[in-house]
């Protein structure tokens, strides 16, 4: 039997990493962060346990990358859904609804993600986070920002604050109320995006997240992002 080509080996590695990311999201969503072990993630992914440490320094880094993948693909899907639009207000509304929707639909996963950002090892910069940051910067650009380096961090901070407020145990703020404040801040009409009560049956809270983790033919990746070349380090910040 002839040895596998470099391209075949690379594709196998890509699929293996994708399965680990998907397994991490599923298990933390089902059981919480502490109860999810690297061994359980490897078993769910059908991978050798040694491969986890080959791709990721530890559990925190793996879970952060996995959640950032879920966030950026959820946001990308919301921004690109039909009818597709380049209108700044509609895209800003879709972005807000997508990320608030994750807090509503996946509270366990998002609560552990937010808590992880405050741990000693803190924020982990990874390709998944950079893609999320590029989409948010593009949203700010299309919304008409005259100073993206000021307005992007503010949007990021407001979204993080809203997600945190929606997840505080015992005293969570209702997502519609948080949405109303963000829409007021960005002067968005209530009917834009996905108003509360009009969500599709599957808004991301279901168990199946496989569409966000490409284990088949290689994905072409997100479309080029307007303004991404002006990042100036912005994407390497927490989202």
mmCIF file of C-alpha atoms in Angstrom:
data_model
loop_
_atom_site.group_PDB
_atom_site.id
_atom_site.type_symbol
_atom_site.label_atom_id
_atom_site.label_comp_id
_atom_site.label_asym_id
_atom_site.label_seq_id
_atom_site.Cartn_x
_atom_site.Cartn_y
_atom_site.Cartn_z
ATOM 1 C CA UNK A 1 0.000 0.000 0.000
ATOM 2 C CA UNK A 2 1.459 3.327 -1.035
ATOM 3 C CA UNK A 3 1.825 6.016 1.675
ATOM 4 C CA UNK A 4 -0.820 8.707 1.874
ATOM 5 C CA UNK A 5 -0.049 11.989 0.165
ATOM 6 C CA UNK A 6 0.619 15.153 2.146
ATOM 7 C CA UNK A 7 -2.733 16.582 1.046
ATOM 8 C CA UNK A 8 -4.604 13.499 2.273
ATOM 9 C CA UNK A 9 -2.816 13.647 5.633
ATOM 10 C CA UNK A 10 -3.652 17.341 5.945
ATOM 11 C CA UNK A 11 -7.315 16.659 5.210
ATOM 12 C CA UNK A 12 -7.414 13.915 7.835
ATOM 13 C CA UNK A 13 -5.867 16.258 10.405
ATOM 14 C CA UNK A 14 -8.395 18.960 9.550
ATOM 15 C CA UNK A 15 -11.313 16.584 9.995
ATOM 16 C CA UNK A 16 -9.912 15.300 13.266
ATOM 17 C CA UNK A 17 -9.594 18.838 14.635
ATOM 18 C CA UNK A 18 -13.124 19.691 13.497
ATOM 19 C CA UNK A 19 -14.507 16.647 15.327
ATOM 20 C CA UNK A 20 -12.727 17.703 18.519
ATOM 21 C CA UNK A 21 -14.193 21.215 18.312
ATOM 22 C CA UNK A 22 -17.687 19.843 17.752
ATOM 23 C CA UNK A 23 -17.361 17.336 20.583
ATOM 24 C CA UNK A 24 -16.212 20.066 22.982
ATOM 25 C CA UNK A 25 -19.263 22.219 22.210
ATOM 26 C CA UNK A 26 -21.651 19.301 22.566
ATOM 27 C CA UNK A 27 -20.251 17.989 25.840
ATOM 28 C CA UNK A 28 -19.959 21.347 27.614
ATOM 29 C CA UNK A 29 -23.504 22.173 26.465
ATOM 30 C CA UNK A 30 -24.732 18.838 27.867
ATOM 31 C CA UNK A 31 -22.682 18.478 31.059
ATOM 32 C CA UNK A 32 -20.910 21.746 31.853
ATOM 33 C CA UNK A 33 -17.233 22.624 31.715
ATOM 34 C CA UNK A 34 -15.967 20.938 34.881
ATOM 35 C CA UNK A 35 -17.663 17.618 34.116
ATOM 36 C CA UNK A 36 -16.242 17.565 30.582
ATOM 37 C CA UNK A 37 -12.830 15.914 30.372
ATOM 38 C CA UNK A 38 -10.352 15.855 27.525
ATOM 39 C CA UNK A 39 -10.772 12.090 27.451
ATOM 40 C CA UNK A 40 -14.527 12.419 27.020
ATOM 41 C CA UNK A 41 -14.021 14.941 24.210
ATOM 42 C CA UNK A 42 -11.605 12.594 22.440
ATOM 43 C CA UNK A 43 -13.998 9.672 22.873
ATOM 44 C CA UNK A 44 -16.961 11.665 21.496
ATOM 45 C CA UNK A 45 -14.824 12.774 18.545
ATOM 46 C CA UNK A 46 -13.600 9.229 17.886
ATOM 47 C CA UNK A 47 -10.008 10.423 18.180
ATOM 48 C CA UNK A 48 -6.951 9.201 20.021
ATOM 49 C CA UNK A 49 -6.524 11.133 23.257
ATOM 50 C CA UNK A 50 -3.024 12.170 22.308
ATOM 51 C CA UNK A 51 -4.411 14.155 19.379
ATOM 52 C CA UNK A 52 -6.112 16.618 21.743
ATOM 53 C CA UNK A 53 -2.786 17.818 23.153
ATOM 54 C CA UNK A 54 -1.327 17.808 19.643
ATOM 55 C CA UNK A 55 -3.863 20.435 18.511
ATOM 56 C CA UNK A 56 -4.581 22.314 21.769
ATOM 57 C CA UNK A 57 -2.446 23.176 24.842
ATOM 58 C CA UNK A 58 -5.291 22.278 27.203
ATOM 59 C CA UNK A 59 -9.007 22.038 27.814
ATOM 60 C CA UNK A 60 -9.543 25.775 28.275
ATOM 61 C CA UNK A 61 -7.956 26.555 24.914
ATOM 62 C CA UNK A 62 -9.916 23.814 23.175
ATOM 63 C CA UNK A 63 -13.249 24.935 24.619
ATOM 64 C CA UNK A 64 -12.598 28.610 23.871
ATOM 65 C CA UNK A 65 -11.742 27.778 20.262
ATOM 66 C CA UNK A 66 -14.832 25.587 19.988
ATOM 67 C CA UNK A 67 -17.150 28.268 21.378
ATOM 68 C CA UNK A 68 -15.596 30.927 19.169
ATOM 69 C CA UNK A 69 -16.245 28.629 16.193
ATOM 70 C CA UNK A 70 -19.886 28.301 17.219
ATOM 71 C CA UNK A 71 -20.141 32.071 17.693
ATOM 72 C CA UNK A 72 -18.546 33.065 14.407
ATOM 73 C CA UNK A 73 -20.480 30.517 12.372
ATOM 74 C CA UNK A 74 -23.757 31.448 14.089
ATOM 75 C CA UNK A 75 -23.044 35.104 13.324
ATOM 76 C CA UNK A 76 -21.980 34.334 9.757
ATOM 77 C CA UNK A 77 -25.134 32.300 9.164
ATOM 78 C CA UNK A 78 -27.316 35.109 10.509
ATOM 79 C CA UNK A 79 -25.614 37.769 8.393
ATOM 80 C CA UNK A 80 -25.780 35.738 5.188
ATOM 81 C CA UNK A 81 -29.254 34.232 5.461
ATOM 82 C CA UNK A 82 -31.850 35.002 2.822
ATOM 83 C CA UNK A 83 -32.948 37.533 1.948
ATOM 84 C CA UNK A 84 -29.314 38.572 1.968
ATOM 85 C CA UNK A 85 -28.699 42.255 2.488
ATOM 86 C CA UNK A 86 -25.863 44.758 2.715
ATOM 87 C CA UNK A 87 -28.001 47.242 4.645
ATOM 88 C CA UNK A 88 -26.084 48.327 7.738
ATOM 89 C CA UNK A 89 -28.999 48.532 10.193
ATOM 90 C CA UNK A 90 -30.337 45.087 9.257
ATOM 91 C CA UNK A 91 -26.900 43.495 9.557
ATOM 92 C CA UNK A 92 -26.312 45.131 12.943
ATOM 93 C CA UNK A 93 -29.700 43.847 14.120
ATOM 94 C CA UNK A 94 -28.889 40.331 12.901
ATOM 95 C CA UNK A 95 -25.530 40.414 14.700
ATOM 96 C CA UNK A 96 -27.104 41.467 17.994
ATOM 97 C CA UNK A 97 -29.855 38.863 17.708
ATOM 98 C CA UNK A 98 -27.407 36.085 16.801
ATOM 99 C CA UNK A 99 -25.173 36.573 19.830
ATOM 100 C CA UNK A 100 -28.000 37.237 22.274
ATOM 101 C CA UNK A 101 -29.644 34.118 20.842
ATOM 102 C CA UNK A 102 -26.653 32.027 21.908
ATOM 103 C CA UNK A 103 -26.985 33.320 25.474
ATOM 104 C CA UNK A 104 -30.688 32.438 25.415
ATOM 105 C CA UNK A 105 -30.362 29.040 23.731
ATOM 106 C CA UNK A 106 -27.039 27.779 25.126
ATOM 107 C CA UNK A 107 -26.755 29.296 28.606
ATOM 108 C CA UNK A 108 -24.534 26.564 30.081
ATOM 109 C CA UNK A 109 -22.022 26.750 27.247
ATOM 110 C CA UNK A 110 -21.929 30.545 27.121
ATOM 111 C CA UNK A 111 -21.760 30.911 30.912
ATOM 112 C CA UNK A 112 -18.674 28.718 31.049
ATOM 113 C CA UNK A 113 -17.169 30.594 28.117
ATOM 114 C CA UNK A 114 -17.605 33.955 29.828
ATOM 115 C CA UNK A 115 -16.219 32.555 33.085
ATOM 116 C CA UNK A 116 -13.222 31.162 31.222
ATOM 117 C CA UNK A 117 -12.251 34.610 29.990
ATOM 118 C CA UNK A 118 -11.749 35.651 33.636
ATOM 119 C CA UNK A 119 -9.482 32.726 34.564
ATOM 120 C CA UNK A 120 -5.744 33.091 35.086
ATOM 121 C CA UNK A 121 -4.912 31.980 31.542
ATOM 122 C CA UNK A 122 -7.515 34.434 30.314
ATOM 123 C CA UNK A 123 -8.344 35.049 26.710
ATOM 124 C CA UNK A 124 -6.959 32.712 24.070
ATOM 125 C CA UNK A 125 -6.244 34.184 20.648
ATOM 126 C CA UNK A 126 -7.090 31.672 17.940
ATOM 127 C CA UNK A 127 -8.174 31.643 14.278
ATOM 128 C CA UNK A 128 -11.808 31.102 15.301
ATOM 129 C CA UNK A 129 -11.828 34.258 17.406
ATOM 130 C CA UNK A 130 -10.169 36.266 14.643
ATOM 131 C CA UNK A 131 -12.945 35.273 12.222
ATOM 132 C CA UNK A 132 -15.569 36.328 14.737
ATOM 133 C CA UNK A 133 -13.824 39.657 15.265
ATOM 134 C CA UNK A 134 -13.605 40.277 11.511
ATOM 135 C CA UNK A 135 -17.345 39.730 11.109
ATOM 136 C CA UNK A 136 -18.127 42.142 13.942
ATOM 137 C CA UNK A 137 -15.760 44.786 12.550
ATOM 138 C CA UNK A 138 -17.389 44.398 9.155
ATOM 139 C CA UNK A 139 -20.785 44.883 10.786
ATOM 140 C CA UNK A 140 -19.564 48.140 12.325
ATOM 141 C CA UNK A 141 -18.199 49.284 8.946
ATOM 142 C CA UNK A 142 -21.461 48.544 7.139
ATOM 143 C CA UNK A 143 -23.415 50.287 9.875
ATOM 144 C CA UNK A 144 -21.630 53.494 8.881
ATOM 145 C CA UNK A 145 -18.908 53.895 11.480
ATOM 146 C CA UNK A 146 -16.544 56.790 10.918
ATOM 147 C CA UNK A 147 -14.067 55.407 13.457
ATOM 148 C CA UNK A 148 -13.981 51.608 13.396
ATOM 149 C CA UNK A 149 -11.088 51.396 15.868
ATOM 150 C CA UNK A 150 -13.302 53.129 18.425
ATOM 151 C CA UNK A 151 -16.678 51.673 17.516
ATOM 152 C CA UNK A 152 -15.714 48.021 17.121
ATOM 153 C CA UNK A 153 -14.390 47.667 20.691
ATOM 154 C CA UNK A 154 -17.522 49.402 21.971
ATOM 155 C CA UNK A 155 -19.818 46.975 20.120
ATOM 156 C CA UNK A 156 -17.765 44.072 21.426
ATOM 157 C CA UNK A 157 -17.979 45.382 24.990
ATOM 158 C CA UNK A 158 -21.719 46.001 24.778
ATOM 159 C CA UNK A 159 -22.384 42.518 23.402
ATOM 160 C CA UNK A 160 -20.209 40.879 26.043
ATOM 161 C CA UNK A 161 -21.949 42.878 28.756
ATOM 162 C CA UNK A 162 -25.390 41.928 27.440
ATOM 163 C CA UNK A 163 -24.480 38.232 27.233
ATOM 164 C CA UNK A 164 -23.089 38.359 30.761
ATOM 165 C CA UNK A 165 -26.224 40.094 32.064
ATOM 166 C CA UNK A 166 -28.422 37.439 30.447
ATOM 167 C CA UNK A 167 -26.460 34.650 32.148
ATOM 168 C CA UNK A 168 -25.996 35.848 35.742
ATOM 169 C CA UNK A 169 -27.367 33.015 37.909
ATOM 170 C CA UNK A 170 -30.376 34.047 39.946
ATOM 171 C CA UNK A 171 -30.764 37.521 38.474
ATOM 172 C CA UNK A 172 -30.585 37.181 34.675
ATOM 173 C CA UNK A 173 -31.909 40.077 32.630
ATOM 174 C CA UNK A 174 -34.482 39.136 29.961
ATOM 175 C CA UNK A 175 -33.008 38.940 26.478
ATOM 176 C CA UNK A 176 -35.795 41.112 24.960
ATOM 177 C CA UNK A 177 -34.942 43.883 27.432
ATOM 178 C CA UNK A 178 -31.245 43.677 26.604
ATOM 179 C CA UNK A 179 -32.108 43.645 22.920
ATOM 180 C CA UNK A 180 -34.220 46.796 23.335
ATOM 181 C CA UNK A 181 -31.308 48.649 24.948
ATOM 182 C CA UNK A 182 -28.860 47.638 22.237
ATOM 183 C CA UNK A 183 -31.341 48.505 19.498
ATOM 184 C CA UNK A 184 -31.845 51.918 21.100
ATOM 185 C CA UNK A 185 -28.079 52.437 21.280
ATOM 186 C CA UNK A 186 -27.699 51.714 17.563
ATOM 187 C CA UNK A 187 -30.990 53.347 16.501
ATOM 188 C CA UNK A 188 -32.423 50.148 15.063
ATOM 189 C CA UNK A 189 -36.096 49.563 14.337
ATOM 190 C CA UNK A 190 -37.568 46.794 16.489
ATOM 191 C CA UNK A 191 -38.758 44.797 13.457
ATOM 192 C CA UNK A 192 -35.213 44.387 12.085
ATOM 193 C CA UNK A 193 -33.288 41.181 12.634
ATOM 194 C CA UNK A 194 -35.289 38.469 14.386
ATOM 195 C CA UNK A 195 -37.711 40.119 16.849
ATOM 196 C CA UNK A 196 -38.637 38.081 19.954
ATOM 197 C CA UNK A 197 -41.463 35.702 19.166
ATOM 198 C CA UNK A 198 -40.601 35.411 15.482
ATOM 199 C CA UNK A 199 -37.619 33.069 15.824
ATOM 200 C CA UNK A 200 -37.391 30.056 13.552
ATOM 201 C CA UNK A 201 -38.048 26.685 15.237
ATOM 202 C CA UNK A 202 -34.300 25.905 15.311
ATOM 203 C CA UNK A 203 -32.473 29.048 16.409
ATOM 204 C CA UNK A 204 -29.287 27.323 17.502
ATOM 205 C CA UNK A 205 -30.359 25.758 20.762
ATOM 206 C CA UNK A 206 -30.835 22.280 19.344
ATOM 207 C CA UNK A 207 -28.369 19.499 19.972
ATOM 208 C CA UNK A 208 -27.188 19.292 16.350
ATOM 209 C CA UNK A 209 -24.385 21.751 15.656
ATOM 210 C CA UNK A 210 -22.771 19.675 12.914
ATOM 211 C CA UNK A 211 -23.404 22.310 10.238
ATOM 212 C CA UNK A 212 -20.897 24.569 12.014
ATOM 213 C CA UNK A 213 -18.122 21.985 11.973
ATOM 214 C CA UNK A 214 -17.028 20.941 8.480
ATOM 215 C CA UNK A 215 -15.920 17.313 8.591
ATOM 216 C CA UNK A 216 -16.658 16.658 4.925
ATOM 217 C CA UNK A 217 -15.232 18.500 1.937
ATOM 218 C CA UNK A 218 -13.178 21.458 3.018
ATOM 219 C CA UNK A 219 -15.185 24.609 3.549
ATOM 220 C CA UNK A 220 -14.344 27.604 1.462
ATOM 221 C CA UNK A 221 -14.504 29.689 4.662
ATOM 222 C CA UNK A 222 -16.225 33.007 5.255
ATOM 223 C CA UNK A 223 -16.469 35.559 2.496
ATOM 224 C CA UNK A 224 -13.871 38.348 2.403
ATOM 225 C CA UNK A 225 -14.605 40.932 5.055
ATOM 226 C CA UNK A 226 -14.795 44.638 4.312
ATOM 227 C CA UNK A 227 -12.284 46.547 6.394
ATOM 228 C CA UNK A 228 -10.542 43.441 7.754
ATOM 229 C CA UNK A 229 -7.246 44.650 6.337
ATOM 230 C CA UNK A 230 -7.476 47.613 8.736
ATOM 231 C CA UNK A 231 -7.697 45.408 11.814
ATOM 232 C CA UNK A 232 -4.596 46.921 13.457
ATOM 233 C CA UNK A 233 -4.682 44.177 16.018
ATOM 234 C CA UNK A 234 -8.344 44.678 16.842
ATOM 235 C CA UNK A 235 -9.422 41.085 16.158
ATOM 236 C CA UNK A 236 -6.836 39.857 18.700
ATOM 237 C CA UNK A 237 -9.085 41.011 21.531
ATOM 238 C CA UNK A 238 -11.771 39.199 23.509
ATOM 239 C CA UNK A 239 -15.197 38.672 22.001
#
